[in-house]
PDB file of C-alpha atoms in Angstrom:
ATOM      1  CA  MET A  14      25.373  -7.614  -1.483  1.00 57.00           C
ATOM      2  CA  LEU A  15      25.428  -4.888   0.869  1.00 65.00           C
ATOM      3  CA  LEU A  16      26.383  -5.997   4.504  1.00 65.00           C
ATOM      4  CA  LYS A  17      26.132  -2.117   6.517  1.00 67.00           C
ATOM      5  CA  THR A  18      25.346   1.182   6.038  1.00 70.00           C
ATOM      6  CA  ARG A  19      26.730   3.425   8.067  1.00 64.00           C
ATOM      7  CA  LYS A  20      26.899   7.634   7.999  1.00 58.00           C
ATOM      8  CA  ALA A  21      30.727   8.807   7.516  1.00 54.00           C
ATOM      9  CA  LYS A  22      32.301  10.692  10.035  1.00 55.00           C
ATOM     10  CA  ASN A  23      34.919  13.171   9.379  1.00 60.00           C
ATOM     11  CA  SER A  24      38.551  12.112  10.661  1.00 65.00           C
ATOM     12  CA  LEU A  25      42.008  12.816   9.840  1.00 75.00           C
ATOM     13  CA  ARG A  26      43.112   9.373   9.672  1.00 78.00           C
ATOM     14  CA  GLY A  27      40.740   7.367   7.462  1.00 82.00           C
ATOM     15  CA  VAL A  28      38.229   4.682   8.195  1.00 83.00           C
ATOM     16  CA  TYR A  29      38.252   1.923  10.415  1.00 82.00           C
ATOM     17  CA  LEU A  30      35.739  -0.646  10.804  1.00 83.00           C
ATOM     18  CA  GLN A  31      35.664  -3.844  13.475  1.00 82.00           C
ATOM     19  CA  ASP A  32      32.457  -5.595  13.445  1.00 76.00           C
ATOM     20  CA  LYS A  33      30.675  -8.881  14.199  1.00 76.00           C
ATOM     21  CA  ILE A  34      28.904  -9.365  11.153  1.00 80.00           C
ATOM     22  CA  LEU A  35      32.652  -9.117   9.548  1.00 84.00           C
ATOM     23  CA  GLN A  36      33.309 -12.302  10.901  1.00 85.00           C
ATOM     24  CA  GLU A  37      30.438 -13.785   8.739  1.00 85.00           C
ATOM     25  CA  THR A  38      31.597 -12.422   5.375  1.00 87.00           C
ATOM     26  CA  ILE A  39      34.594 -13.047   3.156  1.00 89.00           C
ATOM     27  CA  PHE A  40      36.801 -10.224   5.140  1.00 89.00           C
ATOM     28  CA  GLN A  41      38.783 -12.620   7.208  1.00 91.00           C
ATOM     29  CA  PRO A  42      41.917 -11.299   8.482  1.00 93.00           C
ATOM     30  CA  GLY A  43      44.959 -11.869   5.663  1.00 93.00           C
ATOM     31  CA  THR A  44      42.332 -11.856   3.008  1.00 93.00           C
ATOM     32  CA  HIS A  45      42.714  -8.659   0.518  1.00 94.00           C
ATOM     33  CA  PHE A  46      40.308  -5.842  -0.368  1.00 93.00           C
ATOM     34  CA  LYS A  47      39.813  -3.185  -2.652  1.00 92.00           C
ATOM     35  CA  TYR A  48      37.503   0.346  -1.915  1.00 91.00           C
ATOM     36  CA  LEU A  49      36.001   2.836  -4.164  1.00 90.00           C
ATOM     37  CA  ILE A  50      35.587   6.357  -3.112  1.00 88.00           C
ATOM     38  CA  ASP A  51      32.589   8.331  -4.225  1.00 86.00           C
ATOM     39  CA  GLN A  52      33.047  12.083  -3.067  1.00 84.00           C
ATOM     40  CA  LYS A  53      29.915  13.009  -4.371  1.00 87.00           C
ATOM     41  CA  ALA A  54      27.541  10.485  -2.993  1.00 83.00           C
ATOM     42  CA  LYS A  55      29.642  10.446   0.121  1.00 79.00           C
ATOM     43  CA  LYS A  56      30.160   6.677   0.204  1.00 83.00           C
ATOM     44  CA  ILE A  57      32.674   4.148   0.397  1.00 86.00           C
ATOM     45  CA  ILE A  58      32.651   0.633  -1.535  1.00 87.00           C
ATOM     46  CA  ILE A  59      34.640  -2.126  -0.004  1.00 89.00           C
ATOM     47  CA  LEU A  60      34.788  -5.039  -1.918  1.00 89.00           C
ATOM     48  CA  GLY A  61      36.964  -8.369  -1.798  1.00 89.00           C
ATOM     49  CA  SER A  62      39.659  -9.343  -3.720  1.00 89.00           C
ATOM     50  CA  GLU A  63      41.392 -12.392  -5.008  1.00 87.00           C
ATOM     51  CA  LEU A  64      44.292 -10.653  -6.189  1.00 86.00           C
ATOM     52  CA  ASP A  65      46.983  -9.225  -3.733  1.00 85.00           C
ATOM     53  CA  THR A  66      46.453  -5.808  -3.232  1.00 83.00           C
ATOM     54  CA  ASN A  67      48.102  -3.293  -0.639  1.00 87.00           C
ATOM     55  CA  ASN A  68      44.947  -3.854   1.706  1.00 92.00           C
ATOM     56  CA  THR A  69      44.907  -6.523   4.123  1.00 93.00           C
ATOM     57  CA  VAL A  70      42.203  -7.295   6.318  1.00 92.00           C
ATOM     58  CA  SER A  71      43.848  -6.950   9.804  1.00 92.00           C
ATOM     59  CA  ARG A  72      42.871  -9.230  12.985  1.00 91.00           C
ATOM     60  CA  ARG A  73      42.287  -8.259  16.805  1.00 90.00           C
ATOM     61  CA  GLN A  74      43.039 -10.721  19.188  1.00 89.00           C
ATOM     62  CA  LEU A  75      40.112 -10.782  21.955  1.00 86.00           C
ATOM     63  CA  LYS A  76      39.388 -13.076  24.661  1.00 87.00           C
ATOM     64  CA  LYS A  77      36.301 -14.853  22.471  1.00 82.00           C
ATOM     65  CA  GLY A  78      38.895 -15.044  19.436  1.00 84.00           C
ATOM     66  CA  ILE A  79      39.902 -13.132  16.568  1.00 87.00           C
ATOM     67  CA  LYS A  80      37.679 -10.225  15.035  1.00 89.00           C
ATOM     68  CA  PRO A  81      38.889  -9.126  11.415  1.00 91.00           C
ATOM     69  CA  VAL A  82      39.803  -5.466  11.106  1.00 89.00           C
ATOM     70  CA  ILE A  83      39.551  -3.297   8.010  1.00 88.00           C
ATOM     71  CA  ASP A  84      41.686  -0.227   8.389  1.00 87.00           C
ATOM     72  CA  ILE A  85      42.126   2.299   5.600  1.00 88.00           C
ATOM     73  CA  ARG A  86      44.161   5.545   6.025  1.00 86.00           C
ATOM     74  CA  ASN A  87      43.765   7.776   3.059  1.00 83.00           C
ATOM     75  CA  SER A  88      42.617  11.323   3.418  1.00 77.00           C
ATOM     76  CA  ALA A  89      40.571  11.006   0.424  1.00 77.00           C
ATOM     77  CA  THR A  90      37.975   9.299   2.469  1.00 77.00           C
ATOM     78  CA  ARG A  91      37.347  12.692   4.474  1.00 71.00           C
ATOM     79  CA  PHE A  92      33.995  13.983   3.257  1.00 66.00           C
TER      80      PHE A  92
END
């Protein structure tokens, strides 16, 4: 299921996703994810993972509650 499509922006740091739509998905703070990078198509596909990976969904504390944050720090994400 495709949740969201975004145009990639050049960044030295990587990719940062923080959306309201993440609250309605499996990407909850503390869960693990994996990602695939397609340089030719300039796409990053983020998938949930039941295995413990080095990639964990972070959280951001807001007045209204907690918001999930996906932060990928990899220079290969630069297009």
